[in-house]
Short mmCIF file of C-alpha atoms in Angstrom, two decimals:
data_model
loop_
_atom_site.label_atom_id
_atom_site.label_comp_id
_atom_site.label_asym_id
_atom_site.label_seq_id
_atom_site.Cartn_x
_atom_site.Cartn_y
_atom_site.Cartn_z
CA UNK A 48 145.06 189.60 74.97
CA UNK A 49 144.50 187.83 71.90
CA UNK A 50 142.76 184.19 71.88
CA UNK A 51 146.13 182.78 70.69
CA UNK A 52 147.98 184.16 73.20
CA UNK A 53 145.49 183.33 75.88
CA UNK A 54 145.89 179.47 74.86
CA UNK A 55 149.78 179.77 75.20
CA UNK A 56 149.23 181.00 78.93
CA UNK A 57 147.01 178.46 79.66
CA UNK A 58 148.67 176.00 78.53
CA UNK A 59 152.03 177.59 80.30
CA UNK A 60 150.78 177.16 83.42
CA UNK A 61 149.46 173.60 82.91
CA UNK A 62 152.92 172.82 82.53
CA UNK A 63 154.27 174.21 85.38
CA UNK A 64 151.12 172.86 87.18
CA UNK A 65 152.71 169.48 86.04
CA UNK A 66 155.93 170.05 86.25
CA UNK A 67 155.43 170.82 90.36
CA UNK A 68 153.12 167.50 90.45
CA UNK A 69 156.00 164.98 89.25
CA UNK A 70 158.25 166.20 91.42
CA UNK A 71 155.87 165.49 94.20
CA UNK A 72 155.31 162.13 92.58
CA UNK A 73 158.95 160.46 94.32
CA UNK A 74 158.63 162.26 97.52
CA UNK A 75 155.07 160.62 97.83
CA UNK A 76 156.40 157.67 96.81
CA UNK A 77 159.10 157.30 99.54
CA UNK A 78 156.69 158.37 102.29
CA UNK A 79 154.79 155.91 101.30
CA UNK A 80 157.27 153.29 101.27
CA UNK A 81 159.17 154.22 104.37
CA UNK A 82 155.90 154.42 106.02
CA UNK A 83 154.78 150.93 105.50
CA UNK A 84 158.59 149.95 105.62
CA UNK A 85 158.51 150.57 109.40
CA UNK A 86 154.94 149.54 110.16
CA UNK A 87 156.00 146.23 109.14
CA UNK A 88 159.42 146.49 111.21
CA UNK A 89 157.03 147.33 114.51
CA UNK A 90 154.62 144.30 113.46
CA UNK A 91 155.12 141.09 115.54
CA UNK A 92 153.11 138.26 115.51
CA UNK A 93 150.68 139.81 112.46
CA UNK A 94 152.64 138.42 109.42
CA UNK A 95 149.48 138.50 107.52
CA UNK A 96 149.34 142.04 108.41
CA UNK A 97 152.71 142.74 107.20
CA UNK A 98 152.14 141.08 104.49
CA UNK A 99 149.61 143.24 103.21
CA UNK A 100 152.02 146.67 103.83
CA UNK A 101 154.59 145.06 101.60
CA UNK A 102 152.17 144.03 99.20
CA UNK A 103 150.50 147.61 99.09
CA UNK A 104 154.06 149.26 98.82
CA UNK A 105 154.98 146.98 95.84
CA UNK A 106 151.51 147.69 94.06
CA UNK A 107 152.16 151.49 95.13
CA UNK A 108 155.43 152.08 94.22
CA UNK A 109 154.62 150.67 90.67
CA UNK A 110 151.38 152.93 90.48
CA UNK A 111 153.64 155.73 91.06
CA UNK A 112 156.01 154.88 88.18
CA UNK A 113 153.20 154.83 86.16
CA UNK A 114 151.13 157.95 87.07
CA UNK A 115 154.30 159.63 86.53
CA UNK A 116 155.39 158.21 82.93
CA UNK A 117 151.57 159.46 82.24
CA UNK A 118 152.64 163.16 83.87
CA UNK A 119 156.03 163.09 81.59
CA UNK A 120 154.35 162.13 78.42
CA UNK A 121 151.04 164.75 78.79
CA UNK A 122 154.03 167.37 79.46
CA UNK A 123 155.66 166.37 76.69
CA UNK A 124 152.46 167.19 74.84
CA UNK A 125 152.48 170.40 76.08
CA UNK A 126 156.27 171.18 75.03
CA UNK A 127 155.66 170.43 71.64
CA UNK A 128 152.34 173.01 71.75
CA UNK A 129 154.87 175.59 73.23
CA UNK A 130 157.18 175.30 70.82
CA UNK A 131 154.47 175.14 67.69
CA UNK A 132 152.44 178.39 69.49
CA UNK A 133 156.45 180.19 70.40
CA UNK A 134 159.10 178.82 68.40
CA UNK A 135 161.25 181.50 68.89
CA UNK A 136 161.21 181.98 72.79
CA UNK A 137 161.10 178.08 73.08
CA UNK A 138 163.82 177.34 75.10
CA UNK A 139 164.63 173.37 74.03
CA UNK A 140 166.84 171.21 76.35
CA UNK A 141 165.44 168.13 74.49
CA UNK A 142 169.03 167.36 73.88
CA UNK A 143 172.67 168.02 74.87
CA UNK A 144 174.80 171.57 74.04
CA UNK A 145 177.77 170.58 72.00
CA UNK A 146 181.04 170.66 74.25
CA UNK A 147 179.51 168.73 77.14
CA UNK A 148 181.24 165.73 78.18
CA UNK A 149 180.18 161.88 77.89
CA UNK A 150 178.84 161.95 81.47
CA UNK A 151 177.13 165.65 81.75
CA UNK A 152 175.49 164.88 78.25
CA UNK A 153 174.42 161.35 79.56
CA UNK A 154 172.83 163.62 82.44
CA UNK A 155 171.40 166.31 80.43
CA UNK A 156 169.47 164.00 78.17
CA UNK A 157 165.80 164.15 78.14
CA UNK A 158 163.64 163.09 80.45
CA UNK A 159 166.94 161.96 82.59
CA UNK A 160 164.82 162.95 85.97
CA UNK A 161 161.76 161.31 84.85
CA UNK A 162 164.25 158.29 84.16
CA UNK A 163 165.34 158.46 87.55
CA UNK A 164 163.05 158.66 89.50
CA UNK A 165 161.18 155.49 87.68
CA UNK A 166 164.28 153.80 88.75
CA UNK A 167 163.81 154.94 92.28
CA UNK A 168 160.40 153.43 92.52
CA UNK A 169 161.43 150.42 90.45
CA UNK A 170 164.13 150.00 92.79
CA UNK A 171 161.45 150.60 95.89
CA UNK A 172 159.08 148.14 94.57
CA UNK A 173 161.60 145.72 93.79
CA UNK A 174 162.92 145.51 97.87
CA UNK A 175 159.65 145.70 98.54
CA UNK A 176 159.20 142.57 96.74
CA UNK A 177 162.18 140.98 98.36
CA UNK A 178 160.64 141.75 101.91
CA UNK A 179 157.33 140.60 100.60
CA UNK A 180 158.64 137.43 99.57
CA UNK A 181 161.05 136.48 102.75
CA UNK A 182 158.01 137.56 104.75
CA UNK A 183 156.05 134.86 103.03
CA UNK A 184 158.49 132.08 103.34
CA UNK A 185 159.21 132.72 107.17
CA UNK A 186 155.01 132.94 107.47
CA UNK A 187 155.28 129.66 105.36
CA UNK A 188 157.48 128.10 107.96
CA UNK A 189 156.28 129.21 111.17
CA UNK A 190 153.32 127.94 110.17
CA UNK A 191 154.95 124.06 109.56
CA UNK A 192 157.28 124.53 112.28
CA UNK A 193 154.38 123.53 115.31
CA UNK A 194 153.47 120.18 113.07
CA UNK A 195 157.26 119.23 111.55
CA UNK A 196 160.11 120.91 114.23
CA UNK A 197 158.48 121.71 117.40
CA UNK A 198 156.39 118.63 117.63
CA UNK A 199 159.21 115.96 116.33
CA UNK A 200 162.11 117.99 117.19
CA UNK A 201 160.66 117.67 120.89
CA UNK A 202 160.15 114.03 120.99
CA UNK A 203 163.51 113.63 119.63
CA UNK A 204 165.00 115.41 122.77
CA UNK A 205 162.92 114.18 125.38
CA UNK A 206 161.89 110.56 124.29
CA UNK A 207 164.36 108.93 126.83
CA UNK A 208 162.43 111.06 129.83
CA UNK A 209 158.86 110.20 128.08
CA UNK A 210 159.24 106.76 128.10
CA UNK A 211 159.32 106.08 131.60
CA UNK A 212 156.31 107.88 132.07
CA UNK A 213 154.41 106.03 128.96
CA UNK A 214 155.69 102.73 129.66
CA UNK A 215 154.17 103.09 133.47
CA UNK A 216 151.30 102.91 132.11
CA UNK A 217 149.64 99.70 131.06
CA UNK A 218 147.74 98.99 127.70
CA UNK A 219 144.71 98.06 130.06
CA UNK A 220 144.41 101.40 131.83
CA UNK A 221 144.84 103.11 128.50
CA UNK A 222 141.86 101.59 126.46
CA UNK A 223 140.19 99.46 128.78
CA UNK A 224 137.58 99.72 126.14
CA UNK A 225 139.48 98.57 123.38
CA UNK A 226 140.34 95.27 125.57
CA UNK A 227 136.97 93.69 125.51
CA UNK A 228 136.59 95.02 121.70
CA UNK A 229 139.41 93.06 120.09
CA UNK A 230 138.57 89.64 118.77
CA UNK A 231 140.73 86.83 119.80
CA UNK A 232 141.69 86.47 115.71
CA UNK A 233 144.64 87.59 114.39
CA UNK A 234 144.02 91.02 113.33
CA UNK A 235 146.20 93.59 111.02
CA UNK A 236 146.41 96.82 112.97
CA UNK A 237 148.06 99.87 112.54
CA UNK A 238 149.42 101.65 115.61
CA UNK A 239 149.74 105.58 114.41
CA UNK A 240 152.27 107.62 116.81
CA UNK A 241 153.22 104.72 118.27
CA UNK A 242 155.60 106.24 120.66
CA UNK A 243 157.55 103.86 122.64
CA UNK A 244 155.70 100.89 121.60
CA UNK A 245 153.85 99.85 124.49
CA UNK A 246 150.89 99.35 122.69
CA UNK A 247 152.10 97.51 119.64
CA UNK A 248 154.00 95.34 122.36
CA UNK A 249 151.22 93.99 124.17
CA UNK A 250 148.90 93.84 120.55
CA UNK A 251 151.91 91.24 119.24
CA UNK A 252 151.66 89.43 122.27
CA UNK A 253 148.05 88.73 122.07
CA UNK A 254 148.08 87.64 118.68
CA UNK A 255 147.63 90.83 116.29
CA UNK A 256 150.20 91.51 113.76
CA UNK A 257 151.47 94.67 114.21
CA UNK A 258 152.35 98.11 112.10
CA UNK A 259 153.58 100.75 114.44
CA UNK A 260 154.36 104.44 112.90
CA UNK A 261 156.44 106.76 114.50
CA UNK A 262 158.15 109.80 113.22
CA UNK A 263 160.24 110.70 115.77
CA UNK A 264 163.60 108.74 115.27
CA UNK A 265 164.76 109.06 118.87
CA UNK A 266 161.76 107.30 119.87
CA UNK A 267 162.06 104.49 117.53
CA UNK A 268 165.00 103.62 118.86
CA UNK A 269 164.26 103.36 122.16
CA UNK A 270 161.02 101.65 121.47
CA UNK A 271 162.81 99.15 119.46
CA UNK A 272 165.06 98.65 122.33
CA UNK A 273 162.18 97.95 125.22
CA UNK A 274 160.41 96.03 123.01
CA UNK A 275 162.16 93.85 120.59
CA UNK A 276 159.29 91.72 119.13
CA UNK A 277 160.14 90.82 115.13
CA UNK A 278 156.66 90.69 114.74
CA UNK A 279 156.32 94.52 115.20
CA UNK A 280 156.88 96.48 112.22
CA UNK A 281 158.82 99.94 112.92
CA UNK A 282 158.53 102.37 110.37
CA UNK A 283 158.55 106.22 109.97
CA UNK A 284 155.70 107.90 108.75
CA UNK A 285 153.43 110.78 109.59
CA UNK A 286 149.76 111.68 109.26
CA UNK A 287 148.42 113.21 107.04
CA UNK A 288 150.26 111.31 104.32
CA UNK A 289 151.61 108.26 106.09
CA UNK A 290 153.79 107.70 103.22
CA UNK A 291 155.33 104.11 103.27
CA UNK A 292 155.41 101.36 100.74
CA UNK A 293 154.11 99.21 104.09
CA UNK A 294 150.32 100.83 103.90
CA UNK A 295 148.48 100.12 101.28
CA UNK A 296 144.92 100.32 100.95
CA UNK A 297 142.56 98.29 102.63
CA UNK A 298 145.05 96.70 104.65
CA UNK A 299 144.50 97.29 108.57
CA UNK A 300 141.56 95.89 110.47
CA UNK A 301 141.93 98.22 113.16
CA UNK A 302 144.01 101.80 113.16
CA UNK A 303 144.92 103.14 116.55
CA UNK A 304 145.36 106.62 116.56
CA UNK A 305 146.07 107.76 120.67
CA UNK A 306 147.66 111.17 121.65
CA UNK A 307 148.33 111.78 118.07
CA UNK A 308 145.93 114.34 116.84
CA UNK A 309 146.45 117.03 118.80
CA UNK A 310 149.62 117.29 116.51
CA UNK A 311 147.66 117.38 113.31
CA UNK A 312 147.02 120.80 112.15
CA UNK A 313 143.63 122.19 111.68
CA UNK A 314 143.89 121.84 107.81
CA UNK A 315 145.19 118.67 107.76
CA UNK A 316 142.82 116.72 109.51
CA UNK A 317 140.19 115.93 107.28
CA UNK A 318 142.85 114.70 104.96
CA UNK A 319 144.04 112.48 107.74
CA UNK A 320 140.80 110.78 108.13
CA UNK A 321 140.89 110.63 104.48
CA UNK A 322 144.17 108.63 104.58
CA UNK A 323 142.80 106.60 107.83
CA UNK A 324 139.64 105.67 105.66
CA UNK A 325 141.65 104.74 102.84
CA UNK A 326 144.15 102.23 104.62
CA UNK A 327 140.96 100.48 106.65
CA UNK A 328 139.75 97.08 105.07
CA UNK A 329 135.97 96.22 104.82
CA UNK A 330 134.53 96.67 108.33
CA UNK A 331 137.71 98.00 110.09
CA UNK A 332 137.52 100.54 112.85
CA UNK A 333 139.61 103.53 113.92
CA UNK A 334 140.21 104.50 117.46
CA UNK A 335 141.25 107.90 117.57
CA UNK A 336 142.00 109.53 121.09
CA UNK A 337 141.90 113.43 121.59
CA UNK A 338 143.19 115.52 124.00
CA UNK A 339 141.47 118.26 125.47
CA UNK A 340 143.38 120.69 126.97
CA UNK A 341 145.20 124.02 126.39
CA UNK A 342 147.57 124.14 123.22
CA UNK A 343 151.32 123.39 123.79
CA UNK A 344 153.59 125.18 121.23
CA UNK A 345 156.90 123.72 122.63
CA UNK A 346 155.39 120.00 122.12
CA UNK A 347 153.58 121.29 118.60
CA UNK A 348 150.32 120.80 119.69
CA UNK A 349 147.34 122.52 118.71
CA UNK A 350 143.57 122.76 120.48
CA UNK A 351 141.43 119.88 119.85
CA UNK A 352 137.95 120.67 119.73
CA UNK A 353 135.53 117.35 119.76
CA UNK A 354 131.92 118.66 117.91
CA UNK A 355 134.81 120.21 115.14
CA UNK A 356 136.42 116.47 115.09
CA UNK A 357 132.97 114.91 114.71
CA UNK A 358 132.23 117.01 112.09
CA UNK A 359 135.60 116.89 109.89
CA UNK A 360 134.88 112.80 110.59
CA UNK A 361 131.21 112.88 109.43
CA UNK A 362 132.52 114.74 106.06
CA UNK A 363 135.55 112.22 105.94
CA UNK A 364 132.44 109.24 105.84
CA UNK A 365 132.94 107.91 109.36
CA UNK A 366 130.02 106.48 111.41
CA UNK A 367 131.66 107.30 114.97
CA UNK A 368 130.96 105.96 118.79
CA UNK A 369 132.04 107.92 121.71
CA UNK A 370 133.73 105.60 124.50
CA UNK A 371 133.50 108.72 126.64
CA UNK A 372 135.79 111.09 128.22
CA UNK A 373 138.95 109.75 130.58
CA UNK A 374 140.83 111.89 133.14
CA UNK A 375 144.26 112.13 131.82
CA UNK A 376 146.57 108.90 133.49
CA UNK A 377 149.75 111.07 134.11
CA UNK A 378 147.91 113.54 136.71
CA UNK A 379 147.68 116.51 134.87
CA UNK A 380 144.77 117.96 135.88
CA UNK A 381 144.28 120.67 132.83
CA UNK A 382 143.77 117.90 130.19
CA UNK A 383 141.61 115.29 129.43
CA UNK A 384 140.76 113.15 127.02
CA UNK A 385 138.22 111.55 124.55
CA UNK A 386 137.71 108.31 122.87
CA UNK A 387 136.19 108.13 119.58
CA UNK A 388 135.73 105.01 117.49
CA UNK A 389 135.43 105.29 113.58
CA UNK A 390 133.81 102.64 110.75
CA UNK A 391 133.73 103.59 107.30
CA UNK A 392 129.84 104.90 106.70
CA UNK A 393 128.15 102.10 104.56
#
């Protein structure tokens, strides 16, 4: 066999070589798809996890597309060698036989089945996408829904049963502490999650002028209703922003911050504090309360940890006192609670 005819072989079979590859290309493509397709459908709980699958079969899908435009265009190559080394046993389908009709010569075009299939893994990357993306946004708001719906959304529907048990409780018991603490001047105070407003109450009647914050609407209301003092602002705001045109900086000689935090999630505390800092005036104090006990999804609560509190605090610039730890006042035996005072480090 002559060198020349040696070299045709060769490359011959290359071609066929390739030829069997990009067919393989799609139905590796679709395993690979499917496969991660129903991973994710058996994933519960993991959305990080399934995150990841849809991200690898996007990222695959469009790898595959392009590994096989590269197997197309090297076989191309290797037509065009064929035909120079063989011109007259070439067969060429590079185009349509005369006599065909619109659709069969739209079909019999060249590379139609590399075209297709690209659009097959287009079209599998694309949903993948899709998924991808709707996976995201639920993530997105599962991960809000503890802080915004299951914590408001609760106090909404239960704040007529809650008050009873708050307002049986006096502002004495609560912060005995705090009782002796506060000066018999006027002071500007801000009462964060102010719930039913059995604390602002009895601040207003000893003097104090009065901010109380509440998000929950239904308990607005029926604070408003026990307790209506004009000298007690009602407003509705929300750590970590506290967005009102009512709190400006440096305003509040004292912020009270009780049963609150435990609804502040983990990566928005330090931004709180921030925002707590920020609204204090020259030698105000914060008295933030935490509760220490098992995490509540239903009332949007999440673990409170104290030494990771003291440290988000000491990066926030807060000198802080512990007033100790207090068994919790409505008998639940599980959870208890801890004190912590806060002044801007000087």
């Amino acid at each position: 066999m002559s060198l020349e005819k040696e070299a045709y072989e060769q490359n011959y079979q290359q071609f066929r070589s390739l030829n069997q590859i990009m067919w393989q290309i799609p139905v590796l493509a679709m395993t690979l798809t499917g496969g991660l397709w129903f991973g994710v459908s058996k994933i519960e709980g993991n959305p990080f996890l399934a995150s990841i699958l849809l991200c690898t079969a996007v990222v695959g899908n469009l790898a595959f597309s392009a590994v096989l435009y590269r197997f197309r265009f090297v076989m191309r190559c290797y037509l065009d060698e064929l035909k120079r080394a063989y011109p007259v046993g070439f067969v060429d389908a590079s185009s349509p036989n005369d006599g065909m009709g619109r659709i069969a010569s739209f079909f019999a075009g060249e590379q139609r089945v590399r075209q297709t299939f690209s659009i097959l893994l287009y079209w599998a990357a694309g949903a993948s996408f899709v998924l991808l993306s709707v996976e995201l946004y639920q993530w997105k708001s599962e991960s809000t829904k503890m802080n915004r719906d299951a914590g408001i959304e609760f106090y909404d529907s239960h704040a007529a049963a809650l008050a009873d048990g708050y307002e049986a409780i006096s502002f004495e018991e609560a912060y005995p502490f705090l009782v002796t603490t506060l000066s018999d001047a006027s002071l500007s105070i801000l009462d964060i999650g102010s719930g039913t407003g059995r604390d602002a109450s009895w601040l207003v009647r000893h003097g104090h002028k009065v901010v109380a914050a509440e998000p929950s609407a239904s308990m607005r209301r029926i604070a408003e209703a026990i307790h209506p003092d004009d000298a007690i602002e009602w407003i509705d705001a929300r750590l970590p922003e506290l967005e009102n045109t009512r709190l400006k900086p440096n305003s509040f000689d004292i912020i009270l911050a009780s049963a609150v935090w435990m609804h502040i999630p983990p990566e928005q505390r330090k931004a709180s504090l921030l925002r707590i800092g920020e609204l204090l005036s020259d030698g105000g104090r914060a008295f933030v309360s935490l509760r220490i006990g098992p995490q509540d999804e239903d009332r949007g609560m999440y673990e409170v940890n104290a030494s990771e509190f003291e440290d988000t605090a000491e990066q926030a610039g807060f000198e802080l006192f512990s007033h100790g730890d207090f068994d919790d006042l409505l008998g639940r035996a599980q959870i208890s609670w801890k004190m912590y005072e806060l002044s801007i480090r000087q």
